[in-house]
PDB file of C-alpha atoms in Angstrom:
ATOM      1  CA  MET A1468      50.006  66.356 102.168  1.00  0.00           C
ATOM      2  CA  ASN A1469      50.640  68.081 105.505  1.00  0.00           C
ATOM      3  CA  VAL A1470      47.817  69.366 107.714  1.00  0.00           C
ATOM      4  CA  ARG A1471      48.171  72.987 106.701  1.00  0.00           C
ATOM      5  CA  ASP A1472      48.139  72.242 102.979  1.00  0.00           C
ATOM      6  CA  PHE A1473      45.211  69.840 103.376  1.00  0.00           C
ATOM      7  CA  CYS A1474      43.113  72.442 105.195  1.00  0.00           C
ATOM      8  CA  ARG A1475      43.926  75.164 102.709  1.00  0.00           C
ATOM      9  CA  ARG A1476      42.962  72.904  99.788  1.00  0.00           C
ATOM     10  CA  GLN A1477      39.813  71.359 101.284  1.00  0.00           C
ATOM     11  CA  PHE A1478      38.434  73.922 103.764  1.00  0.00           C
ATOM     12  CA  LYS A1479      37.247  76.798 101.586  1.00  0.00           C
ATOM     13  CA  HIS A1480      33.766  77.656 102.842  1.00  0.00           C
ATOM     14  CA  PHE A1481      31.617  78.232 105.910  1.00  0.00           C
ATOM     15  CA  ASN A1482      33.016  77.000 109.237  1.00  0.00           C
ATOM     16  CA  ALA A1483      35.816  75.170 107.439  1.00  0.00           C
ATOM     17  CA  ALA A1484      36.984  78.465 105.921  1.00  0.00           C
ATOM     18  CA  ALA A1485      36.703  80.132 109.336  1.00  0.00           C
ATOM     19  CA  LEU A1486      39.029  77.443 110.702  1.00  0.00           C
ATOM     20  CA  VAL A1487      41.666  78.234 108.075  1.00  0.00           C
ATOM     21  CA  ASP A1488      41.322  82.000 108.543  1.00  0.00           C
ATOM     22  CA  ALA A1489      41.564  81.708 112.335  1.00  0.00           C
ATOM     23  CA  SER A1490      44.550  79.362 112.108  1.00  0.00           C
ATOM     24  CA  ASP A1491      46.406  81.613 109.670  1.00  0.00           C
ATOM     25  CA  ALA A1492      45.785  84.596 111.929  1.00  0.00           C
ATOM     26  CA  TYR A1493      46.983  82.563 114.945  1.00  0.00           C
ATOM     27  CA  VAL A1494      50.260  81.843 113.115  1.00  0.00           C
ATOM     28  CA  GLN A1495      50.630  85.487 112.080  1.00  0.00           C
ATOM     29  CA  HIS A1496      49.971  86.632 115.635  1.00  0.00           C
ATOM     30  CA  LEU A1497      52.771  84.448 116.980  1.00  0.00           C
ATOM     31  CA  GLU A1498      55.166  85.307 114.161  1.00  0.00           C
ATOM     32  CA  SER A1499      54.700  89.012 114.872  1.00  0.00           C
ATOM     33  CA  GLY A1500      55.843  88.494 118.466  1.00  0.00           C
ATOM     34  CA  GLY A1501      52.474  87.909 120.125  1.00  0.00           C
ATOM     35  CA  ARG A1502      51.541  85.367 122.758  1.00  0.00           C
ATOM     36  CA  MET A1503      48.392  83.261 123.071  1.00  0.00           C
ATOM     37  CA  PHE A1504      46.063  82.855 126.042  1.00  0.00           C
ATOM     38  CA  LEU A1505      43.975  79.668 125.806  1.00  0.00           C
ATOM     39  CA  THR A1506      40.702  78.933 127.598  1.00  0.00           C
ATOM     40  CA  LEU A1507      39.266  75.435 128.090  1.00  0.00           C
ATOM     41  CA  ALA A1508      35.616  74.765 128.837  1.00  0.00           C
ATOM     42  CA  GLY A1509      33.632  71.571 128.428  1.00  0.00           C
ATOM     43  CA  ALA A1510      35.317  68.205 128.935  1.00  0.00           C
ATOM     44  CA  MET A1511      38.282  68.718 126.650  1.00  0.00           C
ATOM     45  CA  SER A1512      40.733  66.905 128.924  1.00  0.00           C
ATOM     46  CA  THR A1513      38.551  63.793 128.983  1.00  0.00           C
ATOM     47  CA  ALA A1514      38.385  64.167 125.191  1.00  0.00           C
ATOM     48  CA  GLU A1515      42.204  63.820 125.346  1.00  0.00           C
ATOM     49  CA  LEU A1516      42.993  67.231 123.896  1.00  0.00           C
ATOM     50  CA  GLY A1517      46.372  66.840 125.558  1.00  0.00           C
ATOM     51  CA  ILE A1518      47.537  64.776 122.588  1.00  0.00           C
ATOM     52  CA  SER A1519      47.815  67.991 120.554  1.00  0.00           C
ATOM     53  CA  LEU A1520      47.698  70.702 123.244  1.00  0.00           C
ATOM     54  CA  ALA A1521      50.771  69.391 125.081  1.00  0.00           C
ATOM     55  CA  GLU A1522      52.900  69.915 121.974  1.00  0.00           C
ATOM     56  CA  MET A1523      51.465  73.427 121.533  1.00  0.00           C
ATOM     57  CA  ILE A1524      52.672  74.217 125.050  1.00  0.00           C
ATOM     58  CA  ARG A1525      56.077  72.618 124.550  1.00  0.00           C
ATOM     59  CA  ARG A1526      56.648  74.581 121.336  1.00  0.00           C
ATOM     60  CA  ASP A1527      55.580  77.914 122.843  1.00  0.00           C
ATOM     61  CA  LYS A1528      52.352  78.254 120.864  1.00  0.00           C
ATOM     62  CA  VAL A1529      50.309  78.629 124.098  1.00  0.00           C
ATOM     63  CA  HIS A1530      51.592  80.845 126.900  1.00  0.00           C
ATOM     64  CA  ALA A1531      48.858  80.852 129.548  1.00  0.00           C
ATOM     65  CA  ILE A1532      45.634  78.947 130.238  1.00  0.00           C
ATOM     66  CA  SER A1533      42.314  79.516 131.939  1.00  0.00           C
ATOM     67  CA  CYS A1534      40.368  76.311 132.466  1.00  0.00           C
ATOM     68  CA  THR A1535      37.598  74.840 134.538  1.00  0.00           C
ATOM     69  CA  GLY A1536      38.515  72.779 137.569  1.00  0.00           C
ATOM     70  CA  ALA A1537      37.235  69.745 135.690  1.00  0.00           C
ATOM     71  CA  ASN A1538      39.677  70.248 132.804  1.00  0.00           C
ATOM     72  CA  LEU A1539      42.563  70.775 135.230  1.00  0.00           C
ATOM     73  CA  GLU A1540      41.945  67.551 137.137  1.00  0.00           C
ATOM     74  CA  GLU A1541      40.656  65.389 134.287  1.00  0.00           C
ATOM     75  CA  ASP A1542      43.933  65.577 132.409  1.00  0.00           C
ATOM     76  CA  LEU A1543      45.545  64.197 135.570  1.00  0.00           C
ATOM     77  CA  PHE A1544      42.841  61.518 135.930  1.00  0.00           C
ATOM     78  CA  ASN A1545      43.443  60.424 132.338  1.00  0.00           C
ATOM     79  CA  LEU A1546      47.180  60.319 132.963  1.00  0.00           C
ATOM     80  CA  VAL A1547      46.919  57.810 135.819  1.00  0.00           C
ATOM     81  CA  ALA A1548      43.776  55.822 134.967  1.00  0.00           C
ATOM     82  CA  HIS A1549      43.401  55.784 131.186  1.00  0.00           C
ATOM     83  CA  ASP A1550      43.215  51.994 130.934  1.00  0.00           C
ATOM     84  CA  ALA A1551      40.266  51.843 133.316  1.00  0.00           C
ATOM     85  CA  TYR A1552      38.122  54.328 131.397  1.00  0.00           C
ATOM     86  CA  VAL A1553      35.016  52.816 129.800  1.00  0.00           C
ATOM     87  CA  ARG A1554      33.597  54.032 126.504  1.00  0.00           C
ATOM     88  CA  VAL A1555      29.833  53.835 125.971  1.00  0.00           C
ATOM     89  CA  PRO A1556      29.258  54.423 122.245  1.00  0.00           C
ATOM     90  CA  ASN A1557      25.476  53.921 122.577  1.00  0.00           C
ATOM     91  CA  TYR A1558      25.141  56.513 125.358  1.00  0.00           C
ATOM     92  CA  ARG A1559      22.123  58.128 123.690  1.00  0.00           C
ATOM     93  CA  ASP A1560      20.151  54.913 124.160  1.00  0.00           C
ATOM     94  CA  LEU A1561      20.863  54.376 127.863  1.00  0.00           C
ATOM     95  CA  THR A1562      17.842  53.971 130.123  1.00  0.00           C
ATOM     96  CA  PRO A1563      17.758  55.520 133.607  1.00  0.00           C
ATOM     97  CA  GLU A1564      18.295  52.020 134.997  1.00  0.00           C
ATOM     98  CA  GLN A1565      21.436  51.578 132.893  1.00  0.00           C
ATOM     99  CA  GLU A1566      22.714  54.944 134.109  1.00  0.00           C
ATOM    100  CA  LEU A1567      22.139  53.751 137.665  1.00  0.00           C
ATOM    101  CA  HIS A1568      24.139  50.621 136.894  1.00  0.00           C
ATOM    102  CA  LEU A1569      27.065  52.809 135.818  1.00  0.00           C
ATOM    103  CA  LEU A1570      26.806  54.644 139.144  1.00  0.00           C
ATOM    104  CA  GLU A1571      26.839  51.343 141.013  1.00  0.00           C
ATOM    105  CA  GLN A1572      30.018  50.418 139.114  1.00  0.00           C
ATOM    106  CA  GLN A1573      31.486  53.791 140.152  1.00  0.00           C
ATOM    107  CA  LEU A1574      31.721  54.929 136.556  1.00  0.00           C
ATOM    108  CA  ASN A1575      31.058  58.648 136.087  1.00  0.00           C
ATOM    109  CA  ARG A1576      29.804  59.263 132.547  1.00  0.00           C
ATOM    110  CA  VAL A1577      30.864  62.226 130.413  1.00  0.00           C
ATOM    111  CA  THR A1578      28.909  61.774 127.172  1.00  0.00           C
ATOM    112  CA  ASP A1579      30.358  58.518 125.758  1.00  0.00           C
ATOM    113  CA  THR A1580      33.225  58.134 128.246  1.00  0.00           C
ATOM    114  CA  CYS A1581      33.102  56.988 131.865  1.00  0.00           C
ATOM    115  CA  ILE A1582      35.736  58.171 134.336  1.00  0.00           C
ATOM    116  CA  PRO A1583      36.464  55.398 136.870  1.00  0.00           C
ATOM    117  CA  GLU A1584      35.946  56.644 140.426  1.00  0.00           C
ATOM    118  CA  VAL A1585      38.501  54.418 142.164  1.00  0.00           C
ATOM    119  CA  ALA A1586      41.261  54.242 139.549  1.00  0.00           C
ATOM    120  CA  ALA A1587      41.166  57.961 138.742  1.00  0.00           C
ATOM    121  CA  MET A1588      39.628  60.132 141.427  1.00  0.00           C
ATOM    122  CA  ARG A1589      40.502  58.133 144.537  1.00  0.00           C
ATOM    123  CA  ARG A1590      44.027  57.385 143.314  1.00  0.00           C
ATOM    124  CA  VAL A1591      44.716  61.107 142.881  1.00  0.00           C
ATOM    125  CA  GLU A1592      42.724  62.225 145.922  1.00  0.00           C
ATOM    126  CA  GLY A1593      45.041  60.883 148.624  1.00  0.00           C
ATOM    127  CA  VAL A1594      48.177  62.413 147.125  1.00  0.00           C
ATOM    128  CA  VAL A1595      46.500  65.785 146.611  1.00  0.00           C
ATOM    129  CA  ILE A1596      45.040  65.863 150.129  1.00  0.00           C
ATOM    130  CA  GLU A1597      48.521  65.301 151.530  1.00  0.00           C
ATOM    131  CA  ALA A1598      49.810  68.189 149.397  1.00  0.00           C
ATOM    132  CA  TRP A1599      47.078  70.451 150.773  1.00  0.00           C
ATOM    133  CA  LYS A1600      47.853  69.430 154.341  1.00  0.00           C
ATOM    134  CA  ARG A1601      51.572  69.976 153.855  1.00  0.00           C
ATOM    135  CA  ALA A1602      50.928  73.460 152.475  1.00  0.00           C
ATOM    136  CA  GLU A1603      48.668  74.227 155.432  1.00  0.00           C
ATOM    137  CA  ARG A1604      51.285  73.029 157.940  1.00  0.00           C
ATOM    138  CA  GLU A1605      53.887  75.244 156.322  1.00  0.00           C
ATOM    139  CA  GLY A1606      51.576  78.262 156.184  1.00  0.00           C
ATOM    140  CA  GLU A1607      51.500  78.353 152.394  1.00  0.00           C
ATOM    141  CA  ARG A1608      48.611  79.425 150.190  1.00  0.00           C
ATOM    142  CA  LEU A1609      48.525  78.072 146.654  1.00  0.00           C
ATOM    143  CA  PHE A1610      46.372  78.293 143.553  1.00  0.00           C
ATOM    144  CA  PRO A1611      44.791  74.988 142.408  1.00  0.00           C
ATOM    145  CA  HIS A1612      47.268  74.382 139.583  1.00  0.00           C
ATOM    146  CA  GLU A1613      50.229  75.072 141.867  1.00  0.00           C
ATOM    147  CA  VAL A1614      49.167  72.179 144.092  1.00  0.00           C
ATOM    148  CA  LEU A1615      48.938  69.820 141.112  1.00  0.00           C
ATOM    149  CA  TYR A1616      52.304  71.034 139.819  1.00  0.00           C
ATOM    150  CA  ARG A1617      53.800  70.038 143.179  1.00  0.00           C
ATOM    151  CA  VAL A1618      52.130  66.639 143.012  1.00  0.00           C
ATOM    152  CA  LEU A1619      53.510  66.022 139.515  1.00  0.00           C
ATOM    153  CA  ARG A1620      56.999  67.215 140.444  1.00  0.00           C
ATOM    154  CA  SER A1621      57.038  64.978 143.517  1.00  0.00           C
ATOM    155  CA  GLY A1622      56.840  61.869 141.311  1.00  0.00           C
ATOM    156  CA  ALA A1623      54.244  60.322 143.646  1.00  0.00           C
ATOM    157  CA  LEU A1624      51.902  59.479 140.765  1.00  0.00           C
ATOM    158  CA  GLU A1625      54.516  58.564 138.185  1.00  0.00           C
ATOM    159  CA  PRO A1626      54.320  54.775 138.822  1.00  0.00           C
ATOM    160  CA  HIS A1627      50.636  54.970 137.857  1.00  0.00           C
ATOM    161  CA  TYR A1628      51.032  56.734 134.480  1.00  0.00           C
ATOM    162  CA  GLN A1629      49.031  54.879 131.818  1.00  0.00           C
ATOM    163  CA  ILE A1630      49.506  57.136 128.805  1.00  0.00           C
ATOM    164  CA  ASP A1631      52.574  58.572 127.176  1.00  0.00           C
ATOM    165  CA  PRO A1632      53.451  61.520 129.455  1.00  0.00           C
ATOM    166  CA  ALA A1633      54.008  63.549 126.284  1.00  0.00           C
ATOM    167  CA  ASP A1634      50.208  63.468 125.773  1.00  0.00           C
ATOM    168  CA  SER A1635      49.405  65.191 129.086  1.00  0.00           C
ATOM    169  CA  TRP A1636      48.913  68.922 128.663  1.00  0.00           C
ATOM    170  CA  LEU A1637      49.133  69.440 132.427  1.00  0.00           C
ATOM    171  CA  LEU A1638      52.562  67.789 132.536  1.00  0.00           C
ATOM    172  CA  ALA A1639      53.697  69.973 129.633  1.00  0.00           C
ATOM    173  CA  ALA A1640      52.380  73.046 131.433  1.00  0.00           C
ATOM    174  CA  CYS A1641      54.116  71.966 134.624  1.00  0.00           C
ATOM    175  CA  GLU A1642      57.435  71.567 132.821  1.00  0.00           C
ATOM    176  CA  LYS A1643      57.069  75.107 131.431  1.00  0.00           C
ATOM    177  CA  ASP A1644      55.698  76.451 134.739  1.00  0.00           C
ATOM    178  CA  LEU A1645      52.872  77.851 132.629  1.00  0.00           C
ATOM    179  CA  PRO A1646      50.533  80.288 134.418  1.00  0.00           C
ATOM    180  CA  ILE A1647      47.049  78.780 134.806  1.00  0.00           C
ATOM    181  CA  TRP A1648      43.865  80.330 136.167  1.00  0.00           C
ATOM    182  CA  VAL A1649      41.041  78.099 137.382  1.00  0.00           C
ATOM    183  CA  PRO A1650      37.957  80.221 138.092  1.00  0.00           C
ATOM    184  CA  GLY A1651      35.187  78.486 140.015  1.00  0.00           C
ATOM    185  CA  TRP A1652      37.568  75.679 140.993  1.00  0.00           C
ATOM    186  CA  GLU A1653      35.175  74.439 143.683  1.00  0.00           C
ATOM    187  CA  ASP A1654      32.915  73.237 140.867  1.00  0.00           C
ATOM    188  CA  SER A1655      35.082  70.146 140.354  1.00  0.00           C
ATOM    189  CA  THR A1656      35.691  66.764 141.969  1.00  0.00           C
ATOM    190  CA  LEU A1657      38.840  67.912 143.786  1.00  0.00           C
ATOM    191  CA  GLY A1658      37.113  71.157 144.728  1.00  0.00           C
ATOM    192  CA  ASN A1659      34.351  69.109 146.354  1.00  0.00           C
ATOM    193  CA  VAL A1660      36.960  66.973 148.126  1.00  0.00           C
ATOM    194  CA  TYR A1661      38.633  70.130 149.416  1.00  0.00           C
ATOM    195  CA  ALA A1662      35.314  71.428 150.758  1.00  0.00           C
ATOM    196  CA  ALA A1663      34.689  68.065 152.429  1.00  0.00           C
ATOM    197  CA  GLN A1664      38.123  68.193 154.073  1.00  0.00           C
ATOM    198  CA  CYS A1665      37.372  71.650 155.432  1.00  0.00           C
ATOM    199  CA  LEU A1666      33.956  70.531 156.717  1.00  0.00           C
ATOM    200  CA  THR A1667      35.309  67.451 158.478  1.00  0.00           C
ATOM    201  CA  GLY A1668      38.381  69.097 159.958  1.00  0.00           C
ATOM    202  CA  GLY A1669      40.942  67.405 157.727  1.00  0.00           C
ATOM    203  CA  LEU A1670      41.948  70.929 156.727  1.00  0.00           C
ATOM    204  CA  ARG A1671      41.572  73.798 159.152  1.00  0.00           C
ATOM    205  CA  ASP A1672      42.178  76.750 156.814  1.00  0.00           C
ATOM    206  CA  VAL A1673      39.734  77.080 153.950  1.00  0.00           C
ATOM    207  CA  HIS A1674      42.077  79.636 152.373  1.00  0.00           C
ATOM    208  CA  THR A1675      45.029  77.262 151.834  1.00  0.00           C
ATOM    209  CA  VAL A1676      43.841  76.997 148.230  1.00  0.00           C
ATOM    210  CA  ARG A1677      43.487  80.530 146.940  1.00  0.00           C
ATOM    211  CA  GLY A1678      40.150  81.577 145.448  1.00  0.00           C
ATOM    212  CA  GLY A1679      38.614  83.597 142.656  1.00  0.00           C
ATOM    213  CA  ILE A1680      39.244  87.209 143.689  1.00  0.00           C
ATOM    214  CA  GLU A1681      42.904  86.492 144.297  1.00  0.00           C
ATOM    215  CA  ALA A1682      43.044  84.725 140.946  1.00  0.00           C
ATOM    216  CA  MET A1683      41.621  87.804 139.216  1.00  0.00           C
ATOM    217  CA  MET A1684      44.112  90.027 141.027  1.00  0.00           C
ATOM    218  CA  ALA A1685      46.983  87.772 139.920  1.00  0.00           C
ATOM    219  CA  LEU A1686      45.684  87.760 136.333  1.00  0.00           C
ATOM    220  CA  THR A1687      45.478  91.554 136.379  1.00  0.00           C
ATOM    221  CA  GLY A1688      49.121  91.788 137.384  1.00  0.00           C
ATOM    222  CA  TRP A1689      50.199  89.226 134.798  1.00  0.00           C
ATOM    223  CA  TYR A1690      48.286  90.895 131.957  1.00  0.00           C
ATOM    224  CA  ALA A1691      49.516  94.382 132.838  1.00  0.00           C
ATOM    225  CA  LYS A1692      53.096  93.111 132.820  1.00  0.00           C
ATOM    226  CA  THR A1693      52.838  90.911 129.706  1.00  0.00           C
ATOM    227  CA  ALA A1694      50.576  92.656 127.192  1.00  0.00           C
ATOM    228  CA  PRO A1695      52.674  95.829 126.683  1.00  0.00           C
ATOM    229  CA  LYS A1696      55.678  93.635 125.773  1.00  0.00           C
ATOM    230  CA  SER A1697      53.920  90.938 123.752  1.00  0.00           C
ATOM    231  CA  PRO A1698      50.428  91.409 122.290  1.00  0.00           C
ATOM    232  CA  LEU A1699      48.111  88.819 123.804  1.00  0.00           C
ATOM    233  CA  GLY A1700      45.683  86.763 121.749  1.00  0.00           C
ATOM    234  CA  PHE A1701      42.648  84.968 123.167  1.00  0.00           C
ATOM    235  CA  PHE A1702      41.780  81.479 121.894  1.00  0.00           C
ATOM    236  CA  GLN A1703      38.561  80.288 123.511  1.00  0.00           C
ATOM    237  CA  ILE A1704      37.315  76.705 123.445  1.00  0.00           C
ATOM    238  CA  GLY A1705      33.661  76.620 124.446  1.00  0.00           C
ATOM    239  CA  GLY A1706      32.052  79.222 126.657  1.00  0.00           C
ATOM    240  CA  GLY A1707      31.421  79.492 130.355  1.00  0.00           C
ATOM    241  CA  ILE A1708      33.531  80.798 133.198  1.00  0.00           C
ATOM    242  CA  SER A1709      36.897  79.707 131.815  1.00  0.00           C
ATOM    243  CA  GLY A1710      36.437  82.225 128.981  1.00  0.00           C
ATOM    244  CA  ASP A1711      34.333  84.885 130.683  1.00  0.00           C
ATOM    245  CA  PHE A1712      36.727  85.238 133.633  1.00  0.00           C
ATOM    246  CA  PRO A1713      39.998  86.113 131.873  1.00  0.00           C
ATOM    247  CA  ILE A1714      38.656  88.223 129.022  1.00  0.00           C
ATOM    248  CA  CYS A1715      37.307  90.710 131.582  1.00  0.00           C
ATOM    249  CA  VAL A1716      40.803  91.642 132.743  1.00  0.00           C
ATOM    250  CA  VAL A1717      41.127  94.378 130.108  1.00  0.00           C
ATOM    251  CA  PRO A1718      38.041  96.426 131.107  1.00  0.00           C
ATOM    252  CA  LEU A1719      39.001  95.823 134.751  1.00  0.00           C
ATOM    253  CA  LEU A1720      42.365  97.478 134.117  1.00  0.00           C
ATOM    254  CA  GLN A1721      41.032 100.233 131.902  1.00  0.00           C
ATOM    255  CA  GLN A1722      37.704 101.088 133.516  1.00  0.00           C
ATOM    256  CA  ASP A1723      38.013 100.053 137.161  1.00  0.00           C
ATOM    257  CA  LEU A1724      41.704 100.820 137.727  1.00  0.00           C
ATOM    258  CA  ASN A1725      41.980 103.603 135.138  1.00  0.00           C
ATOM    259  CA  ARG A1726      45.175 102.124 133.736  1.00  0.00           C
ATOM    260  CA  PRO A1727      45.778 102.370 129.994  1.00  0.00           C
ATOM    261  CA  THR A1728      46.363  98.851 128.705  1.00  0.00           C
ATOM    262  CA  PRO A1729      46.367  97.084 125.331  1.00  0.00           C
ATOM    263  CA  LEU A1730      43.228  95.253 124.270  1.00  0.00           C
ATOM    264  CA  TRP A1731      43.322  91.573 123.379  1.00  0.00           C
ATOM    265  CA  SER A1732      45.107  91.430 120.025  1.00  0.00           C
ATOM    266  CA  TYR A1733      43.401  88.351 118.513  1.00  0.00           C
ATOM    267  CA  PHE A1734      40.197  86.520 119.300  1.00  0.00           C
ATOM    268  CA  CYS A1735      38.869  83.146 118.236  1.00  0.00           C
ATOM    269  CA  GLN A1736      36.136  81.041 119.767  1.00  0.00           C
ATOM    270  CA  ILE A1737      35.245  77.461 118.931  1.00  0.00           C
ATOM    271  CA  SER A1738      31.660  76.967 120.014  1.00  0.00           C
ATOM    272  CA  ASP A1739      28.538  75.010 119.201  1.00  0.00           C
ATOM    273  CA  SER A1740      26.421  77.635 121.000  1.00  0.00           C
ATOM    274  CA  THR A1741      24.239  79.370 118.447  1.00  0.00           C
ATOM    275  CA  THR A1742      23.732  83.122 118.560  1.00  0.00           C
ATOM    276  CA  SER A1743      20.776  83.809 120.830  1.00  0.00           C
ATOM    277  CA  TYR A1744      19.254  86.448 123.062  1.00  0.00           C
ATOM    278  CA  GLY A1745      21.308  87.140 126.179  1.00  0.00           C
ATOM    279  CA  SER A1746      23.769  84.304 125.614  1.00  0.00           C
ATOM    280  CA  TYR A1747      27.376  85.299 126.254  1.00  0.00           C
ATOM    281  CA  SER A1748      28.734  82.027 124.894  1.00  0.00           C
ATOM    282  CA  GLY A1749      26.722  82.601 121.726  1.00  0.00           C
ATOM    283  CA  ALA A1750      27.424  86.321 121.417  1.00  0.00           C
ATOM    284  CA  VAL A1751      29.203  87.490 118.288  1.00  0.00           C
ATOM    285  CA  PRO A1752      32.712  88.844 118.952  1.00  0.00           C
ATOM    286  CA  ASN A1753      31.723  92.415 118.045  1.00  0.00           C
ATOM    287  CA  GLU A1754      29.626  92.560 121.219  1.00  0.00           C
ATOM    288  CA  LYS A1755      32.906  92.456 123.156  1.00  0.00           C
ATOM    289  CA  ILE A1756      33.891  95.795 121.585  1.00  0.00           C
ATOM    290  CA  THR A1757      31.125  97.462 123.588  1.00  0.00           C
ATOM    291  CA  TRP A1758      32.634  96.061 126.819  1.00  0.00           C
ATOM    292  CA  GLY A1759      36.135  97.285 126.063  1.00  0.00           C
ATOM    293  CA  LYS A1760      37.603  93.809 125.554  1.00  0.00           C
ATOM    294  CA  LEU A1761      38.309  93.834 121.801  1.00  0.00           C
ATOM    295  CA  GLY A1762      38.985  96.632 119.338  1.00  0.00           C
ATOM    296  CA  VAL A1763      37.497  97.396 115.948  1.00  0.00           C
ATOM    297  CA  GLU A1764      40.681  96.187 114.243  1.00  0.00           C
ATOM    298  CA  THR A1765      41.165  93.052 116.375  1.00  0.00           C
ATOM    299  CA  PRO A1766      41.153  89.906 114.195  1.00  0.00           C
ATOM    300  CA  LYS A1767      37.989  88.062 115.294  1.00  0.00           C
ATOM    301  CA  PHE A1768      36.819  84.554 114.429  1.00  0.00           C
ATOM    302  CA  VAL A1769      34.069  82.171 115.468  1.00  0.00           C
ATOM    303  CA  ILE A1770      34.160  78.540 114.391  1.00  0.00           C
ATOM    304  CA  GLU A1771      30.743  77.063 115.060  1.00  0.00           C
ATOM    305  CA  SER A1772      31.550  73.386 115.379  1.00  0.00           C
ATOM    306  CA  ASP A1773      32.569  70.577 117.712  1.00  0.00           C
ATOM    307  CA  ALA A1774      35.743  71.593 119.561  1.00  0.00           C
ATOM    308  CA  THR A1775      36.870  67.957 119.902  1.00  0.00           C
ATOM    309  CA  ILE A1776      37.273  67.950 116.113  1.00  0.00           C
ATOM    310  CA  VAL A1777      38.234  71.559 115.442  1.00  0.00           C
ATOM    311  CA  ALA A1778      40.766  72.284 118.206  1.00  0.00           C
ATOM    312  CA  PRO A1779      43.188  69.460 117.268  1.00  0.00           C
ATOM    313  CA  LEU A1780      42.983  70.571 113.625  1.00  0.00           C
ATOM    314  CA  VAL A1781      43.780  74.174 114.517  1.00  0.00           C
ATOM    315  CA  PHE A1782      46.618  73.108 116.809  1.00  0.00           C
ATOM    316  CA  ASN A1783      48.180  70.840 114.188  1.00  0.00           C
ATOM    317  CA  TYR A1784      47.758  73.575 111.578  1.00  0.00           C
ATOM    318  CA  VAL A1785      49.669  75.977 113.825  1.00  0.00           C
ATOM    319  CA  LEU A1786      52.310  73.348 114.607  1.00  0.00           C
ATOM    320  CA  ASP A1787      52.728  72.367 110.957  1.00  0.00           C
ATOM    321  CA  ASP A1788      55.474  74.562 109.531  1.00  0.00           C
ATOM    322  CA  GLY A1789      55.380  72.835 106.175  1.00  0.00           C
TER     323      GLY A1789
END
């Protein structure tokens, strides 16, 4: 039984039914000529979402991404240091002293998985710093993903690949030259390294890597050009800035620039944030109607579950053409 048939037979109620409904609507959106904008919060790259997301990108099921700086870099870390990662299945039982021991081993824990400082972060750091410095010398200004695209295309890290390159969503995005927005990039390991380079004089121009306002301006131009030709759907994994940042582009165009523009044409969020007072991540989709982001007729779905389980199922459902 293929994935799509399995889900349709087994997933008939509650969040399982929402998964099937959202997946069917995703397929219908693409088949009607629409495109999909994906947002990544949490630690989905460390959860190896690239295994299914990379194929979504290669097969034109995802057309643009907004992600945290952590998700951008952690797919690259996993690509070059996978074998040195350490899994801690009993992470709930760790004492503060055991956590300190992980620090002393230079193992940075993300739930049950430790990212190795030397094999991952330091291996990537030197190559990326050189890319920043080269851009500065040549008077270029680049967005965070553009720097990593250059690093990947240079082949400098290729001898260190430890997973099948087909399982890296960043490599797939690079091959497609997929547009990526990384709001709040400084809240990441490489963002911290960049700040340190600026503070110590390694980099003289803090603006070599372009920031948030320029990213929003670029997104505004991209949306205004793309949406009238191909209706844009919004598939949100988690909450936070990676989702909040791009969805605001529609009211920005309509209300702040007074430019008529299509609303988002599909919306789905996978979240374990329960509906609560004042929580944007836990807000029901209809609240977005009041902000001019979604319409009354926009297909809207919320799957309240663990994205590490749900997202690969949705992706394989969409990829499965029977």
